[in-house]
PDB file of C-alpha atoms in Angstrom:
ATOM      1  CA  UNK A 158     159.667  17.875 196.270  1.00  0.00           C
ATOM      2  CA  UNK A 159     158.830  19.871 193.461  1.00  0.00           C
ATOM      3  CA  UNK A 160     159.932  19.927 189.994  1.00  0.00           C
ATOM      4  CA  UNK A 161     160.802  21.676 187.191  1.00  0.00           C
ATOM      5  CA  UNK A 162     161.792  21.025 183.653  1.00  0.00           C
ATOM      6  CA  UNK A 163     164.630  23.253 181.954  1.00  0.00           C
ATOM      7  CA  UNK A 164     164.815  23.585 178.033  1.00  0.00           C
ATOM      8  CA  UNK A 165     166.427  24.028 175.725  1.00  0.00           C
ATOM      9  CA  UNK A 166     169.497  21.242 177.337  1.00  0.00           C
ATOM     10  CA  UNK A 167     172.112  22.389 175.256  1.00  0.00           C
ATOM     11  CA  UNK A 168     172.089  26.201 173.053  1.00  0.00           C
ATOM     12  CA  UNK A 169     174.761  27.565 170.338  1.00  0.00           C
ATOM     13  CA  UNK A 170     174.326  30.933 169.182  1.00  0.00           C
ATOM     14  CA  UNK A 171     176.531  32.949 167.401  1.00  0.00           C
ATOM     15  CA  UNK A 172     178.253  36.525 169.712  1.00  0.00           C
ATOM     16  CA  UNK A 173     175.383  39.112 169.355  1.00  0.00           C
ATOM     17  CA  UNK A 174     172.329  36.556 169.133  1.00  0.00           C
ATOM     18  CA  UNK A 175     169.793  36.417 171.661  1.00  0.00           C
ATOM     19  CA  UNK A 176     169.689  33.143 174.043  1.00  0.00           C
ATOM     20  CA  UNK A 177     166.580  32.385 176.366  1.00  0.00           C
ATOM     21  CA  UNK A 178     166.070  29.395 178.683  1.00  0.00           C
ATOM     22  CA  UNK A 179     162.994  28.017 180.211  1.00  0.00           C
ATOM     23  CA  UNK A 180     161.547  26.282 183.020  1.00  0.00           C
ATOM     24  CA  UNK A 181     158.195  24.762 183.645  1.00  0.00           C
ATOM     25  CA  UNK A 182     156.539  23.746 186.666  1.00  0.00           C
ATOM     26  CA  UNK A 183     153.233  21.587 186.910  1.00  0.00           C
ATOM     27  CA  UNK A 184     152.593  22.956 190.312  1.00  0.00           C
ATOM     28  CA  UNK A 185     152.370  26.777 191.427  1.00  0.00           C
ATOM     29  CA  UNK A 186     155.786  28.062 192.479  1.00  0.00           C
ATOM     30  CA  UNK A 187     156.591  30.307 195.873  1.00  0.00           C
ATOM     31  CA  UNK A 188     159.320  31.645 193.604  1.00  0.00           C
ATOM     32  CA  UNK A 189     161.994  30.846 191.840  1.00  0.00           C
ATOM     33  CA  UNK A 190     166.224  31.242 191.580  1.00  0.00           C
ATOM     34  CA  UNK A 191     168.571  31.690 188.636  1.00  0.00           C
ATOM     35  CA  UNK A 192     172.197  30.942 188.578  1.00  0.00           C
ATOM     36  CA  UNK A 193     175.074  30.676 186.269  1.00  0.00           C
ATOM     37  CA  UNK A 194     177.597  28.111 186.270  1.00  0.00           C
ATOM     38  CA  UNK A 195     180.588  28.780 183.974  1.00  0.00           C
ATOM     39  CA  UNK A 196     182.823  25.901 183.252  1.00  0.00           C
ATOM     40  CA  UNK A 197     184.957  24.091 185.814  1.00  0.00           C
ATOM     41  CA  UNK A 198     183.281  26.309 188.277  1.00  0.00           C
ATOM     42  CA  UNK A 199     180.407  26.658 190.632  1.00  0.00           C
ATOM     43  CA  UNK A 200     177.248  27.909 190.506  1.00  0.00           C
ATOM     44  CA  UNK A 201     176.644  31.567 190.851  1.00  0.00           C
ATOM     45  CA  UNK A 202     173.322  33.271 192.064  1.00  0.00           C
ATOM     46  CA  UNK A 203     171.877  35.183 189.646  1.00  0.00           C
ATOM     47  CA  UNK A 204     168.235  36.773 190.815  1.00  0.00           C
ATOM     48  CA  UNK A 205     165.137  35.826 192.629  1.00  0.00           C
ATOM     49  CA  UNK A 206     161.339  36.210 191.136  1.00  0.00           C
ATOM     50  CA  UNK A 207     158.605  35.922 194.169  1.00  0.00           C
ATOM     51  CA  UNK A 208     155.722  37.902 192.065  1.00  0.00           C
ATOM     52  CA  UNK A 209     153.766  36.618 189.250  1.00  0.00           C
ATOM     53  CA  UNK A 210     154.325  38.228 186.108  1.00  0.00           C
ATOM     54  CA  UNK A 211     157.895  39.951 187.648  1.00  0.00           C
ATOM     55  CA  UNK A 212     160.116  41.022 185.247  1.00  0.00           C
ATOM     56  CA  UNK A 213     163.361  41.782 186.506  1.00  0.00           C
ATOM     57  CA  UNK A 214     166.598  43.115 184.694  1.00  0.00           C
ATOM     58  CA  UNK A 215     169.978  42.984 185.068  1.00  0.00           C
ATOM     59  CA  UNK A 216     171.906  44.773 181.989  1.00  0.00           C
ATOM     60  CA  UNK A 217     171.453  42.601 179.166  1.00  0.00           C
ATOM     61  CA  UNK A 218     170.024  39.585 181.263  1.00  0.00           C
ATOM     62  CA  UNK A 219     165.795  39.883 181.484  1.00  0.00           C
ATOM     63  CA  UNK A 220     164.096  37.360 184.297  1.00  0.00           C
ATOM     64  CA  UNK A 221     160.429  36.828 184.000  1.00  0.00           C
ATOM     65  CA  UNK A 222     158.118  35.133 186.130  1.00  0.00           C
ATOM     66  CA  UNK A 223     154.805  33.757 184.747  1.00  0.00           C
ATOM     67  CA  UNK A 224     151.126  35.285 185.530  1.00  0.00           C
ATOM     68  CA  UNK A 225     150.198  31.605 187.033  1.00  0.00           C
ATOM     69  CA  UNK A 226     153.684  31.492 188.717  1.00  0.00           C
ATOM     70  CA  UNK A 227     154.565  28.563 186.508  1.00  0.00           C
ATOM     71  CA  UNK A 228     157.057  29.224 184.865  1.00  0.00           C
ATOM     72  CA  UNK A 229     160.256  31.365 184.286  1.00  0.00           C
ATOM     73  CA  UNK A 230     162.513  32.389 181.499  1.00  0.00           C
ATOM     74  CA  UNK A 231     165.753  34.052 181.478  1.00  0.00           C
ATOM     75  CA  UNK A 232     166.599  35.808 177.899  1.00  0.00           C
ATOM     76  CA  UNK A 233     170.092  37.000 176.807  1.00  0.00           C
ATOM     77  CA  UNK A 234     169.876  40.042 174.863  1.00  0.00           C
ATOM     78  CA  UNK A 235     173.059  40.418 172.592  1.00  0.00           C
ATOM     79  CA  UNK A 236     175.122  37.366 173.823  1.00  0.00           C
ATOM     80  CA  UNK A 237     178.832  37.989 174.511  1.00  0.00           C
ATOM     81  CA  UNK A 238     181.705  34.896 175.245  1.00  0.00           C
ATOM     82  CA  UNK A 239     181.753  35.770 178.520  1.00  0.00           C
ATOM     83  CA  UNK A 240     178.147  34.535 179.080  1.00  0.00           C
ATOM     84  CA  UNK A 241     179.305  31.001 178.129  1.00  0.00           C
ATOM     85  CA  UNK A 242     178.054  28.437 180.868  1.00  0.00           C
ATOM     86  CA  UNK A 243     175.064  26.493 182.405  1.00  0.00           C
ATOM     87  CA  UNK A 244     171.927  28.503 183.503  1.00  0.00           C
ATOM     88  CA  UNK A 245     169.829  26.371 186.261  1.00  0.00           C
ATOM     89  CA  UNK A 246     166.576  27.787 187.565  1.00  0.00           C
ATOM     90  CA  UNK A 247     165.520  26.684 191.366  1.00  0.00           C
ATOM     91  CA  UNK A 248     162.645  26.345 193.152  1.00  0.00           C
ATOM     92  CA  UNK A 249     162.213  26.786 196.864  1.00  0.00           C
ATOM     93  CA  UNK A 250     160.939  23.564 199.089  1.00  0.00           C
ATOM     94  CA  UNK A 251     158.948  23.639 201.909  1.00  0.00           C
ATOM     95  CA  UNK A 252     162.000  24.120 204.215  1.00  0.00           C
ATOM     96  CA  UNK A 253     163.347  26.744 201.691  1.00  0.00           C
ATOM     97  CA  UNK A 254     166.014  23.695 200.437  1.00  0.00           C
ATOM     98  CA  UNK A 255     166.248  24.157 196.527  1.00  0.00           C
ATOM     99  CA  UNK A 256     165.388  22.119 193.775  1.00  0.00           C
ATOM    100  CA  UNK A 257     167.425  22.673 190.619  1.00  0.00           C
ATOM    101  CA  UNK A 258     166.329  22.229 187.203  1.00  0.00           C
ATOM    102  CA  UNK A 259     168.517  20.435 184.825  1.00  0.00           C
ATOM    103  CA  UNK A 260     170.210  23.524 183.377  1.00  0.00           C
ATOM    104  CA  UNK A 261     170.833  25.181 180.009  1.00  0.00           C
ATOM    105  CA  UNK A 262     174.187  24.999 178.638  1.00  0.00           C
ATOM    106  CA  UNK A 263     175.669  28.283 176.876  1.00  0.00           C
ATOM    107  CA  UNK A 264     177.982  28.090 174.089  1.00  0.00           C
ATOM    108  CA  UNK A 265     178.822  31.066 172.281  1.00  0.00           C
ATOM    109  CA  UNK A 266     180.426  31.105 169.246  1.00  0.00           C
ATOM    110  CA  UNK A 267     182.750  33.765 168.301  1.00  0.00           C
TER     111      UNK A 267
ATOM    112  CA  UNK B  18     187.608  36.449 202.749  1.00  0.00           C
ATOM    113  CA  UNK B  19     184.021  35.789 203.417  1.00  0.00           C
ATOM    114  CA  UNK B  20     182.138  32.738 202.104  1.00  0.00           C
ATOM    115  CA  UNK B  21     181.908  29.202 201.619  1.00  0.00           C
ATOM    116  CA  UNK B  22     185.321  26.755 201.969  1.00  0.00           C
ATOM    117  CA  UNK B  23     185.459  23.564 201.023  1.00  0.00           C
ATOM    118  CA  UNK B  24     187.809  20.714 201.340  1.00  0.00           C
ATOM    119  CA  UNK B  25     189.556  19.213 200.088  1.00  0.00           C
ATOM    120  CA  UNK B  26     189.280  20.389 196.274  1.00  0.00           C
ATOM    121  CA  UNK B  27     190.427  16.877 195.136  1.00  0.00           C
ATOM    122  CA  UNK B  28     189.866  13.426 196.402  1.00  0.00           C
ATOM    123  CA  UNK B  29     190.307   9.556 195.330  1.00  0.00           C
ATOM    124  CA  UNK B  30     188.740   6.827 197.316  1.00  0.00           C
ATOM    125  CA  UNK B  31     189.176   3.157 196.947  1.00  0.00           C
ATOM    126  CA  UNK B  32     185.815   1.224 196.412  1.00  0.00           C
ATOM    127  CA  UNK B  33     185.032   1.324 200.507  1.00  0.00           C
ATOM    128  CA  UNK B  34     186.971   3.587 201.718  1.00  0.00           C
ATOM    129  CA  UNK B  35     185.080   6.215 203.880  1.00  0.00           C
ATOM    130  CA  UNK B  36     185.997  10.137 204.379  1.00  0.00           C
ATOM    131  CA  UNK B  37     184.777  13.225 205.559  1.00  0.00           C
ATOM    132  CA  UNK B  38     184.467  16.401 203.034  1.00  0.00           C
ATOM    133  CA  UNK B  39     184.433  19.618 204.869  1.00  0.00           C
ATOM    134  CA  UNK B  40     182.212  22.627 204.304  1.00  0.00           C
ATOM    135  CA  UNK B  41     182.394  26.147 206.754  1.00  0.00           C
ATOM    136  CA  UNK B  42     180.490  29.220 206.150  1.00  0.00           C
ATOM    137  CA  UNK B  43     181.760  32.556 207.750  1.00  0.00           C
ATOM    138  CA  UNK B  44     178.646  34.222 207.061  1.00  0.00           C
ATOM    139  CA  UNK B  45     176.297  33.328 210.028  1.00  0.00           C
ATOM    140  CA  UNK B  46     174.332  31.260 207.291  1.00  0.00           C
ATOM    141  CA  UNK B  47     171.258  29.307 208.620  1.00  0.00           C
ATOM    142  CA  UNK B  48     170.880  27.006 205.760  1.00  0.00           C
ATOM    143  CA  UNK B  49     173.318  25.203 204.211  1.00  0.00           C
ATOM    144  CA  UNK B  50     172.962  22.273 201.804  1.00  0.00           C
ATOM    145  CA  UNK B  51     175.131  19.533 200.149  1.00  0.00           C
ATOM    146  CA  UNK B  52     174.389  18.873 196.383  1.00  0.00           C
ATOM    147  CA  UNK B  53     176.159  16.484 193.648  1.00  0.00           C
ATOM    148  CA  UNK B  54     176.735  17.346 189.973  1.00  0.00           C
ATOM    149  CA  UNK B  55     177.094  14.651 187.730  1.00  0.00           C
ATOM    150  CA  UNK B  56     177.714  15.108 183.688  1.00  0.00           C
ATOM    151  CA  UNK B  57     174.046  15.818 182.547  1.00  0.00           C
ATOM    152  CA  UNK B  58     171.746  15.707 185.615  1.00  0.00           C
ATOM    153  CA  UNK B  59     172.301  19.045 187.219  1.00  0.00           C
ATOM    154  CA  UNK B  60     172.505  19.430 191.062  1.00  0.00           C
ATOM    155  CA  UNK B  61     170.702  16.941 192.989  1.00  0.00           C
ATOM    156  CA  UNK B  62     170.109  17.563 196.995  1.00  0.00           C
ATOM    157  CA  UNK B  63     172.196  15.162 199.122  1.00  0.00           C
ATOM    158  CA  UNK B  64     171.106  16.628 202.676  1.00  0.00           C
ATOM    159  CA  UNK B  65     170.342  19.795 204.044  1.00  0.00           C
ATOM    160  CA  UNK B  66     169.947  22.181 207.488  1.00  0.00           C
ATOM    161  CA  UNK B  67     167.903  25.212 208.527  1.00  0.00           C
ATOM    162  CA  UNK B  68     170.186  25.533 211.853  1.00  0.00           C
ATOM    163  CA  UNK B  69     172.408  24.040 213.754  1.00  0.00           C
ATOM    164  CA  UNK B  70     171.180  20.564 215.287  1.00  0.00           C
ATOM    165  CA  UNK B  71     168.846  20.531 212.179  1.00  0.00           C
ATOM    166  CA  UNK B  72     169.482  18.049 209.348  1.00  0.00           C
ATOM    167  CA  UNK B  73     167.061  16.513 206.666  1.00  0.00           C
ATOM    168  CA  UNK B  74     167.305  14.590 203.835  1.00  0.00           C
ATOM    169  CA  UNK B  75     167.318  15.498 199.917  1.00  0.00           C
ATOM    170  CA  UNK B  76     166.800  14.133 197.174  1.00  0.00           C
ATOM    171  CA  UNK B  77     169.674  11.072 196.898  1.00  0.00           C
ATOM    172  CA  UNK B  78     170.959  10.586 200.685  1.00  0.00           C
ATOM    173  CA  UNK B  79     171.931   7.187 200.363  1.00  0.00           C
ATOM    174  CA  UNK B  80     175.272   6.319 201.270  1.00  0.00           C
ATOM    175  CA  UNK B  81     175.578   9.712 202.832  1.00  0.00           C
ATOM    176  CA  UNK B  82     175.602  11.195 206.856  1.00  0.00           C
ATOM    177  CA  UNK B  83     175.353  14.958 207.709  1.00  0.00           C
ATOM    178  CA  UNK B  84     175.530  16.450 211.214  1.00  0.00           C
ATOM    179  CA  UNK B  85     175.512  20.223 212.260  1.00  0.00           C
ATOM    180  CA  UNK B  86     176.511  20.823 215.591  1.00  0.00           C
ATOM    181  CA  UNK B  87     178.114  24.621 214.795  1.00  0.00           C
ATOM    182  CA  UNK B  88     175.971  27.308 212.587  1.00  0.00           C
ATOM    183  CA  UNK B  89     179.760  27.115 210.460  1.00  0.00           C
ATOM    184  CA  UNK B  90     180.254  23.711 209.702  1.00  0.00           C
ATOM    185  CA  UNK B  91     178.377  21.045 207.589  1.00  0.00           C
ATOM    186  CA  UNK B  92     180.547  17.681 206.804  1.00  0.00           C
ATOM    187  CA  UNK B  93     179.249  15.393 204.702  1.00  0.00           C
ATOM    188  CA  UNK B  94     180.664  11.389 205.291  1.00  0.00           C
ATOM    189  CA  UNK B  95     181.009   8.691 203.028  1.00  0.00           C
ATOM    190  CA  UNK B  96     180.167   5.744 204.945  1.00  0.00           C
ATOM    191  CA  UNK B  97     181.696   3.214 202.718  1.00  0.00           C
ATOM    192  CA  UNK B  98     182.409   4.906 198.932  1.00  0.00           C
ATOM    193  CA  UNK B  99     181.242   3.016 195.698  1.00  0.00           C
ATOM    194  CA  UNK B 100     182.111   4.423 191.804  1.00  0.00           C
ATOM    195  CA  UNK B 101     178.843   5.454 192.211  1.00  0.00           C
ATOM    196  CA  UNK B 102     179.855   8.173 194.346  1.00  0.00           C
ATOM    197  CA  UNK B 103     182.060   9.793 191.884  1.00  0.00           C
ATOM    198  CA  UNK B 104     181.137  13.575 191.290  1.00  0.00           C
ATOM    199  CA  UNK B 105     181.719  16.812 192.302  1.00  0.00           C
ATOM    200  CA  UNK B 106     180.180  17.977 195.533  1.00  0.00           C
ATOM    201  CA  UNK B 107     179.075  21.461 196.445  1.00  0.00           C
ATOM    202  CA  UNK B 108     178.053  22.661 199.489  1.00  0.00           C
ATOM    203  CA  UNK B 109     175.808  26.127 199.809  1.00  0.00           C
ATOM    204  CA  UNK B 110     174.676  28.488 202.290  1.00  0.00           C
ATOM    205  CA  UNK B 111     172.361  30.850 202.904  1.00  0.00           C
ATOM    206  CA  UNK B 112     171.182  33.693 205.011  1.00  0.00           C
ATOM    207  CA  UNK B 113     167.237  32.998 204.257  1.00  0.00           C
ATOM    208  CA  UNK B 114     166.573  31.617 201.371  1.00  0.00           C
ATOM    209  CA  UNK B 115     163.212  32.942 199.735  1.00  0.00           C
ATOM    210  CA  UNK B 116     164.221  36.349 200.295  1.00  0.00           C
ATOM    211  CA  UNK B 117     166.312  38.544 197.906  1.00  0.00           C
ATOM    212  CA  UNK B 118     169.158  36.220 199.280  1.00  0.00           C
ATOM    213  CA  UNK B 119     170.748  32.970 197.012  1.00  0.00           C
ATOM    214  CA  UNK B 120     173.028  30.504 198.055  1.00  0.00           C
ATOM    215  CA  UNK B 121     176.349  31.289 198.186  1.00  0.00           C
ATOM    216  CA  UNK B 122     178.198  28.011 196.995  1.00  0.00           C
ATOM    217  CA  UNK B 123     181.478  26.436 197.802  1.00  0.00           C
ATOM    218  CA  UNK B 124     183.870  26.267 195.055  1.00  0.00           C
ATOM    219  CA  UNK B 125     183.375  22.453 194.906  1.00  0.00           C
ATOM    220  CA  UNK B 126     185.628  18.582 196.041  1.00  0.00           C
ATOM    221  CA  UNK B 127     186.231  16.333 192.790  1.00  0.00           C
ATOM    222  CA  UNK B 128     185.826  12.871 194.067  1.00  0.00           C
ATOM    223  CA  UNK B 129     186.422  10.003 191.724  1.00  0.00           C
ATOM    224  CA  UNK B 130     186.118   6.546 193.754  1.00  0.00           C
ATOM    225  CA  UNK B 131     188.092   3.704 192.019  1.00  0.00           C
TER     226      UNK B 131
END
């Protein structure tokens, strides 16, 4: 199936400093998922990207999609507590079963 | 209250021991998938369906059996457990995946096999 690689693994940032994850494909991507995980819990759906070089917003959360479909980021604009958790990104499979990526994991220092 | 249910939340095995963990969907969800989370590795794909009668395998189906015979329900068996088997489980569904629609996942069964 396919893969992707997630970086950074692990990211502390002070409240009000910007966070942004990664992940990298080798291969080009149908689109890709984003979800949160916060601790203890499960994972959340965040957004979808299907179009190359989407850019999609959701308050202070900004979801790109690259021109050569791939890659993706996710960037945190202002980082509050309650954006502590893991960030995965997914990719679809050929019978739309995901692949997740190893995750980012959030910790935000007050 | 719509969604995914899983059970049970919390489960110890004994080295052989087999069991059943449950997953239903109230959402008329064609695809639903069982993953494992271990401490650093993410969520790896046990075995998933795109409809009822429908099962395939992921990426680490070893020691695992699925069957779908309802669009609602998608048990996952241990055959025989083994330490190695210790994680937390999630099962997800979704409408159609690939679409503006996620998965919508369980809240998760804590197995530790001794």
């Amino acid at each position: 199936g396919q893969q992707v690689m997630q970086i950074p693994q692990y990211q502390h940032v002070q409240e009000g400093e910007d966070f942004t994850t990664y992940c990298n494909s080798s291969t080009t991507l149908s689109n890709i998922q984003w979800y949160k995980q916060r601790p203890g819990g499960h994972p959340v759906f965040l957004i979808q990207l299907v179009k190359s070089g989407e850019v999609k917003k959701q308050k202070r959360l900004t979801f790109q999609f690259g021109e050569a479909k791939k890659n993706s980021s996710l960037h945190i604009t202002a980082t509050q507590t309650t954006d502590v958790g893991t960030y995965f990104c997914a990719v679809s499979g050929s019978a739309r079963q995901l692949t997740f990526g190893s995750g980012t994991q959030l910790t935000v220092l007050p | 209250n719509a969604g995914v249910t899983q059970t049970p939340k919390f489960q110890v095995l004994k080295t052989g021991q087999s069991m059943t963990l449950q997953c239903a969907q109230d959402m008329n969800h064609e695809y639903m998938s069982w993953y494992r989370q271990d401490p650093g590795m993410g969520l790896r794909l046990i075995h998933y369906s795109v409809g009822a009668g429908i099962t395939d395998q992921g990426e680490v189906p070893n020691g695992y059996n699925v069957s779908r015979s309802t669009t609602e329900d998608f048990p996952l068996r241990l055959l025989s457990a083994a330490p190695s088997q210790t994680s937390v489980y999630f099962c997800a569904s979704s409408y159609h995946p690939g679409t503006e629609y996620g998965y919508t996942f369980g809240s998760g069964t804590r197995l530790t096999v001794v």
